[in-house]
Amino acid sequence: MNSLRSLFLVAACCCSALIASNLASAQYTLTVESSPAITAGLTTYRFYVDMQDATDRMSAVFGNDQASLLVNTPGGAFNSPFNSSWNASGINPAFLPVFPDLADDTYATIGLTGPASTSGIAGAADPSIVEDATQPITPYFLTPGATNLESTTLTGASWYVLNTAANGLPDANLQVLVMQVTTAGDISGQINYQVFPLGVGADQAQVSTEFSGAGTFGGDTGGGDIEGCTDDMACNFNADATLDDGSCLMLDECGVCGGNGIPAGDCDCDGNIL
């Protein structure tokens, strides 16, 4: 019991640390791919984090009161009765020939489409999860027709693998699968994830991005301010700036942006004394 409690505390602290870090990187985008599901009328969406190097490691997907984890599927998520787990570990390959729609199941993952033990990846490990008991996210991956996953509390939630898990490494396309959702309608929301660049945990990078349907999304730091001059009367006005950094400059009488004007004793802008 003590070891389980310690694991929960470590994971919860890790989840909180994700927000504290300012190392989120624009290079780790989210790609959502869609394809027709085996079940007629449904579409399967696969969520991949795009890595930059073969040694980058996917660490966690998370949500809390500072970075909401949201998945909206108004048409309902398909959850197979033959996968009793919130992750892909319950997708038994032996069942697929008999129950092919098991492959359509909605699940959370870190780099796996089935149990780690049958993945063929040496050193693979099934992901673990921590979640707020007052706002659990596991029901979304277990309830047929689920329409909403939400993690917005202080405690929040996270599914993760340790830095030693080989399935945290990217595939041949430099991607790591983090979620599969099958639904009859639209899909949208926000996802937050942590990456260890080059496998170095101390250099953790966190990204928060919104998504809608299929495509490549995000890669920013979650909507931080852009510093610059916000005075539209200034000669160095930055229309993209959202936070004034005190750098605004004005044209002097010689038309120089931020210039000192005509020096004492000079009579024109070329420095000539008339």
Tab-separated table of C-alpha atoms in Angstrom:
chain	number	residue	atom	x	y	z
A	1	MET	CA	0.000	0.000	0.000
A	2	ASN	CA	2.830	2.407	0.860
A	3	SER	CA	4.499	1.787	-2.499
A	4	LEU	CA	1.241	2.482	-4.337
A	5	ARG	CA	0.743	5.652	-2.333
A	6	SER	CA	4.298	6.746	-3.119
A	7	LEU	CA	3.732	6.114	-6.821
A	8	PHE	CA	0.569	8.222	-6.722
A	9	LEU	CA	2.363	11.077	-4.973
A	10	VAL	CA	5.304	10.991	-7.388
A	11	ALA	CA	2.991	10.983	-10.394
A	12	ALA	CA	0.852	13.771	-8.951
A	13	CYS	CA	3.929	15.899	-8.281
A	14	CYS	CA	5.114	15.219	-11.818
A	15	CYS	CA	1.753	16.337	-13.152
A	16	SER	CA	1.983	19.601	-11.198
A	17	ALA	CA	5.542	20.165	-12.383
A	18	LEU	CA	4.364	20.105	-15.968
A	19	ILE	CA	2.707	23.475	-15.514
A	20	ALA	CA	5.554	24.984	-13.527
A	21	SER	CA	8.089	24.447	-16.292
A	22	ASN	CA	8.583	27.071	-18.996
A	23	LEU	CA	10.299	24.660	-21.360
A	24	ALA	CA	7.324	23.915	-23.635
A	25	SER	CA	8.607	23.660	-27.180
A	26	ALA	CA	7.012	24.592	-30.479
A	27	GLN	CA	8.580	21.593	-32.164
A	28	TYR	CA	6.409	18.899	-30.542
A	29	THR	CA	3.188	19.165	-32.509
A	30	LEU	CA	0.078	16.989	-32.324
A	31	THR	CA	-1.090	15.076	-35.393
A	32	VAL	CA	-4.600	13.617	-35.444
A	33	GLU	CA	-5.179	11.036	-38.178
A	34	SER	CA	-8.608	9.736	-39.144
A	35	SER	CA	-9.742	6.612	-40.963
A	36	PRO	CA	-13.013	4.722	-41.408
A	37	ALA	CA	-13.621	2.375	-38.508
A	38	ILE	CA	-14.384	-1.294	-38.983
A	39	THR	CA	-17.831	-0.546	-37.590
A	40	ALA	CA	-19.926	1.093	-40.317
A	41	GLY	CA	-20.640	4.792	-39.849
A	42	LEU	CA	-17.830	5.381	-37.356
A	43	THR	CA	-14.489	7.156	-37.719
A	44	THR	CA	-11.347	6.270	-35.796
A	45	TYR	CA	-9.064	9.129	-34.733
A	46	ARG	CA	-5.495	8.441	-33.678
A	47	PHE	CA	-3.564	11.076	-31.744
A	48	TYR	CA	0.195	11.218	-32.263
A	49	VAL	CA	2.805	13.463	-30.655
A	50	ASP	CA	5.374	14.417	-33.294
A	51	MET	CA	8.953	14.061	-32.071
A	52	GLN	CA	12.116	15.621	-33.473
A	53	ASP	CA	14.699	12.973	-32.635
A	54	ALA	CA	14.664	9.190	-32.359
A	55	THR	CA	15.841	9.484	-28.745
A	56	ASP	CA	13.050	11.847	-27.623
A	57	ARG	CA	10.770	10.143	-25.111
A	58	MET	CA	7.062	10.604	-24.565
A	59	SER	CA	6.361	10.879	-20.852
A	60	ALA	CA	2.747	11.781	-20.089
A	61	VAL	CA	-0.609	13.191	-21.131
A	62	PHE	CA	-2.160	15.340	-18.421
A	63	GLY	CA	-4.815	17.819	-17.391
A	64	ASN	CA	-5.587	19.970	-14.354
A	65	ASP	CA	-6.956	23.361	-13.334
A	66	GLN	CA	-4.192	25.209	-15.181
A	67	ALA	CA	-4.181	23.151	-18.379
A	68	SER	CA	-7.523	21.508	-19.096
A	69	LEU	CA	-7.588	18.077	-20.709
A	70	LEU	CA	-10.740	17.965	-22.835
A	71	VAL	CA	-12.124	15.545	-25.408
A	72	ASN	CA	-15.593	16.191	-26.816
A	73	THR	CA	-17.398	13.551	-28.892
A	74	PRO	CA	-21.077	14.550	-29.180
A	75	GLY	CA	-21.784	11.452	-31.266
A	76	GLY	CA	-20.487	9.185	-28.501
A	77	ALA	CA	-17.243	7.218	-28.203
A	78	PHE	CA	-17.150	3.559	-29.190
A	79	ASN	CA	-15.972	1.402	-26.294
A	80	SER	CA	-15.817	-2.320	-26.928
A	81	PRO	CA	-17.196	-4.587	-24.181
A	82	PHE	CA	-14.210	-6.848	-24.816
A	83	ASN	CA	-11.650	-4.332	-23.534
A	84	SER	CA	-12.109	-3.964	-19.796
A	85	SER	CA	-9.149	-1.580	-19.476
A	86	TRP	CA	-8.909	2.185	-20.019
A	87	ASN	CA	-5.742	1.577	-22.046
A	88	ALA	CA	-4.760	-0.711	-24.914
A	89	SER	CA	-3.595	-3.521	-22.628
A	90	GLY	CA	-7.080	-5.042	-22.810
A	91	ILE	CA	-7.006	-5.434	-26.582
A	92	ASN	CA	-6.087	-9.096	-26.815
A	93	PRO	CA	-4.725	-9.849	-30.309
A	94	ALA	CA	-6.217	-13.339	-30.079
A	95	PHE	CA	-9.720	-11.824	-29.945
A	96	LEU	CA	-9.372	-9.656	-33.062
A	97	PRO	CA	-10.197	-12.366	-35.638
A	98	VAL	CA	-13.421	-13.134	-33.754
A	99	PHE	CA	-14.273	-9.578	-32.659
A	100	PRO	CA	-12.655	-7.339	-35.307
A	101	ASP	CA	-14.368	-4.186	-34.016
A	102	LEU	CA	-12.248	-4.519	-30.866
A	103	ALA	CA	-9.621	-2.700	-32.948
A	104	ASP	CA	-11.974	0.329	-32.979
A	105	ASP	CA	-11.956	0.610	-29.189
A	106	THR	CA	-11.394	4.011	-27.577
A	107	TYR	CA	-8.341	3.972	-25.306
A	108	ALA	CA	-5.481	5.972	-23.817
A	109	THR	CA	-1.939	4.850	-24.498
A	110	ILE	CA	1.721	5.705	-24.709
A	111	GLY	CA	3.031	4.143	-27.900
A	112	LEU	CA	1.040	0.895	-27.758
A	113	THR	CA	-1.952	-0.529	-29.650
A	114	GLY	CA	-2.220	-3.601	-27.442
A	115	PRO	CA	-0.634	-5.133	-24.345
A	116	ALA	CA	3.031	-4.314	-23.771
A	117	SER	CA	3.698	-8.032	-23.382
A	118	THR	CA	2.639	-8.760	-26.976
A	119	SER	CA	3.944	-5.552	-28.578
A	120	GLY	CA	7.275	-6.994	-29.643
A	121	ILE	CA	8.984	-3.927	-28.133
A	122	ALA	CA	11.712	-4.954	-25.712
A	123	GLY	CA	11.380	-2.973	-22.503
A	124	ALA	CA	7.809	-1.816	-23.212
A	125	ALA	CA	5.462	-1.089	-20.300
A	126	ASP	CA	1.717	-0.508	-20.140
A	127	PRO	CA	0.917	3.063	-19.077
A	128	SER	CA	-0.194	3.952	-15.559
A	129	ILE	CA	-2.769	6.532	-14.541
A	130	VAL	CA	-3.498	8.936	-11.683
A	131	GLU	CA	-6.794	10.800	-11.530
A	132	ASP	CA	-8.962	12.881	-9.252
A	133	ALA	CA	-11.643	10.633	-7.751
A	134	THR	CA	-14.109	13.519	-8.013
A	135	GLN	CA	-13.469	13.892	-11.754
A	136	PRO	CA	-12.120	10.596	-13.099
A	137	ILE	CA	-11.217	10.269	-16.767
A	138	THR	CA	-11.220	6.461	-17.007
A	139	PRO	CA	-15.019	6.273	-17.554
A	140	TYR	CA	-14.546	7.949	-20.933
A	141	PHE	CA	-12.509	4.944	-22.072
A	142	LEU	CA	-14.901	2.379	-20.602
A	143	THR	CA	-18.433	3.701	-21.131
A	144	PRO	CA	-20.191	3.025	-24.456
A	145	GLY	CA	-21.338	6.303	-25.993
A	146	ALA	CA	-19.214	8.520	-23.725
A	147	THR	CA	-19.398	12.126	-24.905
A	148	ASN	CA	-16.929	13.997	-22.729
A	149	LEU	CA	-13.521	13.567	-21.111
A	150	GLU	CA	-12.622	16.386	-18.758
A	151	SER	CA	-9.788	16.956	-16.304
A	152	THR	CA	-9.877	20.470	-14.875
A	153	THR	CA	-9.370	20.112	-11.114
A	154	LEU	CA	-6.379	20.983	-8.942
A	155	THR	CA	-5.440	17.302	-8.599
A	156	GLY	CA	-6.088	16.628	-12.265
A	157	ALA	CA	-5.200	13.433	-14.078
A	158	SER	CA	-2.368	11.944	-16.095
A	159	TRP	CA	-1.532	8.749	-17.930
A	160	TYR	CA	2.176	8.151	-18.198
A	161	VAL	CA	5.132	5.798	-18.515
A	162	LEU	CA	8.497	5.970	-16.812
A	163	ASN	CA	11.486	7.231	-18.768
A	164	THR	CA	12.771	3.652	-18.981
A	165	ALA	CA	9.761	2.383	-20.974
A	166	ALA	CA	10.804	1.677	-24.561
A	167	ASN	CA	7.336	2.459	-25.927
A	168	GLY	CA	7.947	6.095	-24.994
A	169	LEU	CA	10.353	6.274	-27.939
A	170	PRO	CA	9.002	7.371	-31.350
A	171	ASP	CA	8.217	4.982	-34.187
A	172	ALA	CA	9.802	5.044	-37.648
A	173	ASN	CA	7.769	8.178	-38.440
A	174	LEU	CA	9.071	9.928	-35.306
A	175	GLN	CA	5.625	9.755	-33.708
A	176	VAL	CA	4.206	8.352	-30.474
A	177	LEU	CA	0.557	7.306	-30.283
A	178	VAL	CA	-1.125	8.714	-27.156
A	179	MET	CA	-4.842	8.097	-27.709
A	180	GLN	CA	-7.368	6.459	-30.003
A	181	VAL	CA	-10.997	7.567	-30.188
A	182	THR	CA	-13.704	6.093	-32.403
A	183	THR	CA	-16.906	8.083	-32.785
A	184	ALA	CA	-19.848	8.697	-35.093
A	185	GLY	CA	-19.506	12.471	-35.161
A	186	ASP	CA	-17.159	15.370	-34.589
A	187	ILE	CA	-14.247	15.413	-32.172
A	188	SER	CA	-12.553	18.409	-30.552
A	189	GLY	CA	-10.858	19.487	-27.352
A	190	GLN	CA	-7.499	20.247	-25.795
A	191	ILE	CA	-4.612	17.946	-24.985
A	192	ASN	CA	-1.474	18.528	-22.917
A	193	TYR	CA	1.619	16.354	-23.015
A	194	GLN	CA	5.146	16.110	-21.665
A	195	VAL	CA	8.196	15.060	-23.684
A	196	PHE	CA	11.768	14.396	-22.557
A	197	PRO	CA	13.963	15.803	-25.378
A	198	LEU	CA	16.743	13.341	-26.227
A	199	GLY	CA	15.465	11.271	-23.307
A	200	VAL	CA	16.737	13.769	-20.714
A	201	GLY	CA	14.136	14.149	-17.966
A	202	ALA	CA	15.660	17.367	-16.649
A	203	ASP	CA	14.917	19.023	-19.993
A	204	GLN	CA	11.210	18.221	-19.935
A	205	ALA	CA	9.084	20.049	-22.493
A	206	GLN	CA	5.341	20.532	-22.116
A	207	VAL	CA	2.882	21.470	-24.834
A	208	SER	CA	-0.798	22.347	-24.588
A	209	THR	CA	-2.825	22.490	-27.778
A	210	GLU	CA	-6.403	22.586	-28.968
A	211	PHE	CA	-7.579	20.273	-31.743
A	212	SER	CA	-10.630	19.809	-33.937
A	213	GLY	CA	-10.985	16.837	-36.245
A	214	ALA	CA	-7.977	15.540	-38.152
A	215	GLY	CA	-4.846	17.590	-38.837
A	216	THR	CA	-1.649	18.835	-37.224
A	217	PHE	CA	-2.110	21.173	-34.303
A	218	GLY	CA	-0.314	23.280	-31.743
A	219	GLY	CA	3.289	23.208	-30.843
A	220	ASP	CA	3.066	26.475	-28.911
A	221	THR	CA	3.494	27.000	-25.190
A	222	GLY	CA	-0.178	27.095	-24.422
A	223	GLY	CA	-1.063	30.692	-25.282
A	224	GLY	CA	1.648	32.680	-23.493
A	225	ASP	CA	1.988	36.442	-23.998
A	226	ILE	CA	4.034	37.844	-26.883
A	227	GLU	CA	6.203	40.676	-25.614
A	228	GLY	CA	6.814	43.809	-27.667
A	229	CYS	CA	5.681	47.378	-28.236
A	230	THR	CA	1.890	47.688	-28.071
A	231	ASP	CA	1.678	51.467	-28.750
A	232	ASP	CA	0.361	51.888	-32.299
A	233	MET	CA	1.796	55.421	-32.379
A	234	ALA	CA	5.336	54.080	-31.913
A	235	CYS	CA	7.668	53.535	-34.859
A	236	ASN	CA	8.432	49.984	-33.682
A	237	PHE	CA	4.820	48.991	-32.973
A	238	ASN	CA	4.350	45.193	-32.956
A	239	ALA	CA	0.820	44.259	-34.005
A	240	ASP	CA	1.319	40.718	-32.674
A	241	ALA	CA	2.433	41.791	-29.200
A	242	THR	CA	0.063	41.149	-26.291
A	243	LEU	CA	2.326	42.374	-23.474
A	244	ASP	CA	4.117	45.729	-23.599
A	245	ASP	CA	7.792	45.263	-22.718
A	246	GLY	CA	8.668	48.959	-22.529
A	247	SER	CA	10.534	48.944	-25.838
A	248	CYS	CA	8.354	51.490	-27.682
A	249	LEU	CA	10.238	54.158	-29.628
A	250	MET	CA	9.173	57.367	-31.359
A	251	LEU	CA	10.484	59.138	-34.443
A	252	ASP	CA	12.652	62.133	-33.672
A	253	GLU	CA	12.541	65.343	-35.736
A	254	CYS	CA	14.959	63.772	-38.200
A	255	GLY	CA	12.724	60.778	-38.797
A	256	VAL	CA	14.975	58.343	-36.927
A	257	CYS	CA	13.143	55.667	-34.916
A	258	GLY	CA	14.301	56.155	-31.352
A	259	GLY	CA	16.796	58.793	-32.458
A	260	ASN	CA	18.174	61.597	-30.304
A	261	GLY	CA	17.048	64.428	-32.575
A	262	ILE	CA	19.280	67.378	-33.514
A	263	PRO	CA	22.308	67.582	-31.190
A	264	ALA	CA	22.961	70.848	-29.377
A	265	GLY	CA	24.778	73.302	-31.664
A	266	ASP	CA	23.653	71.586	-34.870
A	267	CYS	CA	21.129	73.220	-37.122
A	268	ASP	CA	20.052	70.380	-39.382
A	269	CYS	CA	19.664	66.637	-39.311
A	270	ASP	CA	22.995	66.115	-41.065
A	271	GLY	CA	24.872	67.770	-38.219
A	272	ASN	CA	25.624	70.963	-40.127
A	273	ILE	CA	25.939	74.198	-38.192
A	274	LEU	CA	24.488	76.954	-40.295
